[in-house]
């Protein structure tokens, strides 16, 4: 049973560029959450998608946007990249109504902005 | 004050030692308390969770929650080199709408 799959694993972008990260949830999960984890820090909640709609959002600017597809997979888009956007981006999937301990995390996409 | 604070690391202990990892928090609405282990270049992996106050044991791991003090702990007995990782505490309210991580403690267990 495949867990959460994220692509790509690593990415290098230039300031001002745009990036798209992808996530396939664990089989049977319908909710996807995205997190940003800076070096030496804990994951910070970006937003959560359910039924193709953004259900909840953390304290991130509008440069961060997302999408969920009918097959529950999701994308995270970041526009006008800043050096401070360099981080590990984690996707977590769950079944709606599951408590937070039921989240399954992917291995993340390491984004470096130069 | 940050919502969740975790004892500063990094920690380096000899194999077989007992390790104590701790977090404090400020939001009294938190009811679920989780501990995650994160290996380098990997996502967080759930170790244990506890609901409300109390203790929970799973093999070499024991989680303790003291809601009156807003303080949680994870104890690792007979630590092994394979336990070397970053440990993240996390907590959420009853509806999972407020799910917050601590900054993590990096643990090294030396053979």
CSV table of C-alpha atoms in Angstrom, one decimal:
chain,number,residue,atom,x,y,z
A,1,UNK,CA,0.0,0.0,0.0
A,2,UNK,CA,1.7,3.2,-1.2
A,3,UNK,CA,1.9,5.9,1.3
A,4,UNK,CA,2.0,9.6,0.5
A,5,UNK,CA,4.0,10.4,-2.7
A,6,UNK,CA,5.5,13.8,-3.3
A,7,UNK,CA,7.3,15.0,-6.4
A,8,UNK,CA,9.9,16.2,-7.2
A,9,UNK,CA,12.1,15.3,-4.3
A,10,UNK,CA,14.5,18.3,-4.8
A,11,UNK,CA,14.1,21.5,-6.7
A,12,UNK,CA,16.3,24.6,-7.2
A,13,UNK,CA,14.6,27.8,-8.4
A,14,UNK,CA,15.6,31.5,-8.8
A,15,UNK,CA,14.1,34.4,-6.9
A,16,UNK,CA,11.0,35.6,-8.6
A,17,UNK,CA,10.2,32.3,-10.3
A,18,UNK,CA,7.1,30.2,-9.8
A,19,UNK,CA,7.1,26.6,-8.6
A,20,UNK,CA,4.5,23.7,-8.5
A,21,UNK,CA,4.8,20.8,-6.1
A,22,UNK,CA,2.7,17.7,-6.3
A,23,UNK,CA,1.3,15.2,-3.8
A,24,UNK,CA,-0.6,11.9,-4.2
A,25,UNK,CA,-2.4,10.9,-1.0
A,26,UNK,CA,-2.3,7.6,0.7
A,27,UNK,CA,-4.9,5.2,-0.7
A,28,UNK,CA,-8.3,5.7,1.0
A,29,UNK,CA,-7.5,9.3,2.1
A,30,UNK,CA,-9.4,12.2,0.7
A,31,UNK,CA,-7.9,15.2,2.5
A,32,UNK,CA,-4.6,16.8,1.9
A,33,UNK,CA,-2.7,19.3,4.0
A,34,UNK,CA,0.5,21.1,3.1
A,35,UNK,CA,3.3,22.2,5.5
A,36,UNK,CA,6.5,24.2,5.2
A,37,UNK,CA,9.4,23.1,7.3
A,38,UNK,CA,12.4,25.5,7.5
A,39,UNK,CA,15.7,24.1,8.5
A,40,UNK,CA,15.8,23.4,12.2
A,41,UNK,CA,12.1,24.2,12.7
A,42,UNK,CA,8.9,22.3,13.0
A,43,UNK,CA,6.4,22.1,10.1
A,44,UNK,CA,4.2,25.1,9.7
A,45,UNK,CA,0.6,24.6,8.4
A,46,UNK,CA,0.0,26.2,5.0
A,47,UNK,CA,-3.5,25.0,4.0
A,48,UNK,CA,-5.8,22.0,3.8
A,49,UNK,CA,-7.9,20.8,0.8
A,50,UNK,CA,-11.0,18.6,0.9
A,51,UNK,CA,-13.5,18.0,-1.9
A,52,UNK,CA,-11.4,20.2,-4.1
A,53,UNK,CA,-11.8,23.2,-1.9
A,54,UNK,CA,-9.4,25.0,0.5
A,55,UNK,CA,-10.9,24.2,3.9
A,56,UNK,CA,-8.5,25.9,6.2
A,57,UNK,CA,-5.5,28.1,5.8
A,58,UNK,CA,-2.5,29.0,7.9
A,59,UNK,CA,-0.7,32.3,8.1
A,60,UNK,CA,0.9,32.3,4.6
A,61,UNK,CA,0.6,35.0,2.0
A,62,UNK,CA,-1.5,34.7,-1.2
A,63,UNK,CA,1.6,33.8,-3.1
A,64,UNK,CA,1.0,30.3,-1.8
A,65,UNK,CA,-2.0,28.7,-3.5
A,66,UNK,CA,-3.2,25.1,-4.1
A,67,UNK,CA,-5.5,22.8,-5.9
A,68,UNK,CA,-7.0,19.4,-5.3
A,69,UNK,CA,-8.1,17.2,-8.1
A,70,UNK,CA,-11.0,14.8,-8.3
A,71,UNK,CA,-8.6,11.8,-7.6
A,72,UNK,CA,-7.7,13.7,-4.3
A,73,UNK,CA,-4.1,14.5,-5.5
A,74,UNK,CA,-3.0,18.0,-4.8
A,75,UNK,CA,-0.6,20.7,-6.0
A,76,UNK,CA,1.0,23.5,-4.1
A,77,UNK,CA,2.0,26.6,-6.1
A,78,UNK,CA,4.3,29.3,-4.9
A,79,UNK,CA,4.6,32.5,-7.0
A,80,UNK,CA,7.3,35.2,-6.9
A,81,UNK,CA,9.7,33.0,-4.9
A,82,UNK,CA,11.7,34.6,-2.1
A,83,UNK,CA,15.0,33.3,-0.6
A,84,UNK,CA,13.0,32.7,2.6
A,85,UNK,CA,10.8,30.2,0.8
A,86,UNK,CA,13.7,27.7,0.8
A,87,UNK,CA,12.4,24.8,2.9
A,88,UNK,CA,11.1,21.3,3.0
A,89,UNK,CA,7.5,21.2,1.8
A,90,UNK,CA,5.5,18.3,3.3
A,91,UNK,CA,2.2,16.9,2.2
A,92,UNK,CA,0.1,15.0,4.7
A,93,UNK,CA,-3.0,13.1,3.8
A,94,UNK,CA,-5.9,11.9,6.0
A,95,UNK,CA,-9.5,10.7,5.9
A,96,UNK,CA,-11.9,13.5,6.6
A,97,UNK,CA,-13.0,13.6,10.2
A,98,UNK,CA,-9.8,11.9,11.3
A,99,UNK,CA,-8.1,13.5,14.2
A,100,UNK,CA,-4.6,15.0,13.6
A,101,UNK,CA,-2.8,11.8,14.8
A,102,UNK,CA,-4.3,10.1,11.7
A,103,UNK,CA,-2.3,12.2,9.2
A,104,UNK,CA,0.3,10.4,7.1
A,105,UNK,CA,3.2,12.5,5.9
A,106,UNK,CA,5.2,12.2,2.7
A,107,UNK,CA,9.0,12.6,2.5
A,108,UNK,CA,8.7,16.1,1.2
A,109,UNK,CA,10.1,18.3,-1.6
A,110,UNK,CA,13.3,20.1,-0.7
A,111,UNK,CA,13.0,23.6,-2.4
A,112,UNK,CA,16.1,25.8,-2.6
A,113,UNK,CA,15.6,29.4,-3.9
A,114,UNK,CA,18.8,31.1,-5.1
B,1,UNK,CA,5.5,33.4,23.5
B,2,UNK,CA,5.3,30.7,20.9
B,3,UNK,CA,2.3,28.4,21.0
B,4,UNK,CA,4.5,25.3,21.4
B,5,UNK,CA,8.1,25.3,22.8
B,6,UNK,CA,10.4,22.3,22.9
B,7,UNK,CA,13.5,21.8,25.0
B,8,UNK,CA,16.5,23.0,23.1
B,9,UNK,CA,18.8,20.5,21.5
B,10,UNK,CA,20.7,18.9,20.1
B,11,UNK,CA,21.0,16.0,22.5
B,12,UNK,CA,23.8,13.5,22.4
B,13,UNK,CA,23.6,10.4,24.6
B,14,UNK,CA,25.4,7.0,24.8
B,15,UNK,CA,23.7,3.8,23.7
B,16,UNK,CA,21.5,2.4,26.5
B,17,UNK,CA,20.7,5.8,28.1
B,18,UNK,CA,17.3,7.0,29.1
B,19,UNK,CA,16.3,10.0,27.0
B,20,UNK,CA,13.8,12.6,28.1
B,21,UNK,CA,12.3,15.0,25.6
B,22,UNK,CA,9.9,17.8,26.7
B,23,UNK,CA,7.5,20.4,25.3
B,24,UNK,CA,5.4,23.2,26.8
B,25,UNK,CA,2.4,24.8,25.3
B,26,UNK,CA,0.1,27.7,25.9
B,27,UNK,CA,-3.3,26.8,24.3
B,28,UNK,CA,-5.5,25.1,26.9
B,29,UNK,CA,-7.8,23.9,24.0
B,30,UNK,CA,-5.2,21.2,23.0
B,31,UNK,CA,-6.5,17.7,23.7
B,32,UNK,CA,-4.4,15.5,21.4
B,33,UNK,CA,-0.7,15.3,22.0
B,34,UNK,CA,1.6,13.6,19.5
B,35,UNK,CA,5.2,12.7,19.2
B,36,UNK,CA,6.8,12.3,15.8
B,37,UNK,CA,10.2,11.0,14.7
B,38,UNK,CA,11.8,12.5,11.6
B,39,UNK,CA,14.8,11.0,10.0
B,40,UNK,CA,17.0,13.1,7.8
B,41,UNK,CA,15.4,13.7,4.4
B,42,UNK,CA,12.2,12.0,5.5
B,43,UNK,CA,8.8,13.2,6.6
B,44,UNK,CA,7.6,13.0,10.2
B,45,UNK,CA,6.4,9.5,11.4
B,46,UNK,CA,3.9,9.2,14.2
B,47,UNK,CA,5.4,7.5,17.3
B,48,UNK,CA,2.6,7.9,19.8
B,49,UNK,CA,-0.4,10.0,20.6
B,50,UNK,CA,-2.2,10.6,23.9
B,51,UNK,CA,-5.6,12.1,24.5
B,52,UNK,CA,-5.9,14.5,27.4
B,53,UNK,CA,-3.7,14.0,30.5
B,54,UNK,CA,-2.1,10.7,31.4
B,55,UNK,CA,0.6,8.3,30.4
B,56,UNK,CA,0.9,5.9,27.5
B,57,UNK,CA,3.6,3.2,27.0
B,58,UNK,CA,4.6,1.5,23.8
B,59,UNK,CA,7.7,-0.7,24.0
B,60,UNK,CA,10.7,1.5,24.9
B,61,UNK,CA,8.7,4.7,24.6
B,62,UNK,CA,6.5,6.4,27.2
B,63,UNK,CA,4.5,9.6,26.6
B,64,UNK,CA,3.3,11.7,29.5
B,65,UNK,CA,0.9,14.6,29.4
B,66,UNK,CA,0.2,17.0,32.3
B,67,UNK,CA,-2.5,19.4,31.1
B,68,UNK,CA,-2.5,21.3,34.4
B,69,UNK,CA,1.1,22.3,33.8
B,70,UNK,CA,0.7,22.4,30.0
B,71,UNK,CA,3.8,20.1,29.8
B,72,UNK,CA,4.3,16.9,27.8
B,73,UNK,CA,7.2,14.5,27.8
B,74,UNK,CA,8.6,11.5,25.8
B,75,UNK,CA,10.9,9.0,27.5
B,76,UNK,CA,13.0,6.6,25.5
B,77,UNK,CA,14.5,3.7,27.5
B,78,UNK,CA,17.5,1.7,26.4
B,79,UNK,CA,18.2,4.1,23.6
B,80,UNK,CA,19.7,2.7,20.4
B,81,UNK,CA,21.7,4.3,17.6
B,82,UNK,CA,18.7,3.8,15.3
B,83,UNK,CA,16.8,6.2,17.6
B,84,UNK,CA,19.0,9.0,16.3
B,85,UNK,CA,16.6,11.4,14.6
B,86,UNK,CA,14.7,14.7,15.2
B,87,UNK,CA,11.8,14.3,17.6
B,88,UNK,CA,8.8,16.7,17.1
B,89,UNK,CA,6.0,17.2,19.6
B,90,UNK,CA,2.7,18.2,18.1
B,91,UNK,CA,-0.8,18.9,19.5
B,92,UNK,CA,-4.3,19.7,18.3
B,93,UNK,CA,-7.7,20.5,19.6
B,94,UNK,CA,-10.7,18.1,19.6
B,95,UNK,CA,-11.6,18.9,16.0
B,96,UNK,CA,-8.1,18.8,14.5
B,97,UNK,CA,-8.5,22.3,13.2
B,98,UNK,CA,-5.5,23.6,15.1
B,99,UNK,CA,-2.6,21.3,14.6
B,100,UNK,CA,0.7,22.7,15.8
B,101,UNK,CA,4.2,21.4,15.9
B,102,UNK,CA,7.1,22.2,18.2
B,103,UNK,CA,10.5,23.1,16.7
B,104,UNK,CA,12.0,19.7,17.3
B,105,UNK,CA,14.9,18.2,19.2
B,106,UNK,CA,17.7,16.5,17.4
B,107,UNK,CA,18.9,13.4,19.2
B,108,UNK,CA,22.1,11.4,18.6
B,109,UNK,CA,22.6,8.1,20.3
B,110,UNK,CA,26.3,7.1,20.2
B,111,UNK,CA,27.3,3.4,20.0
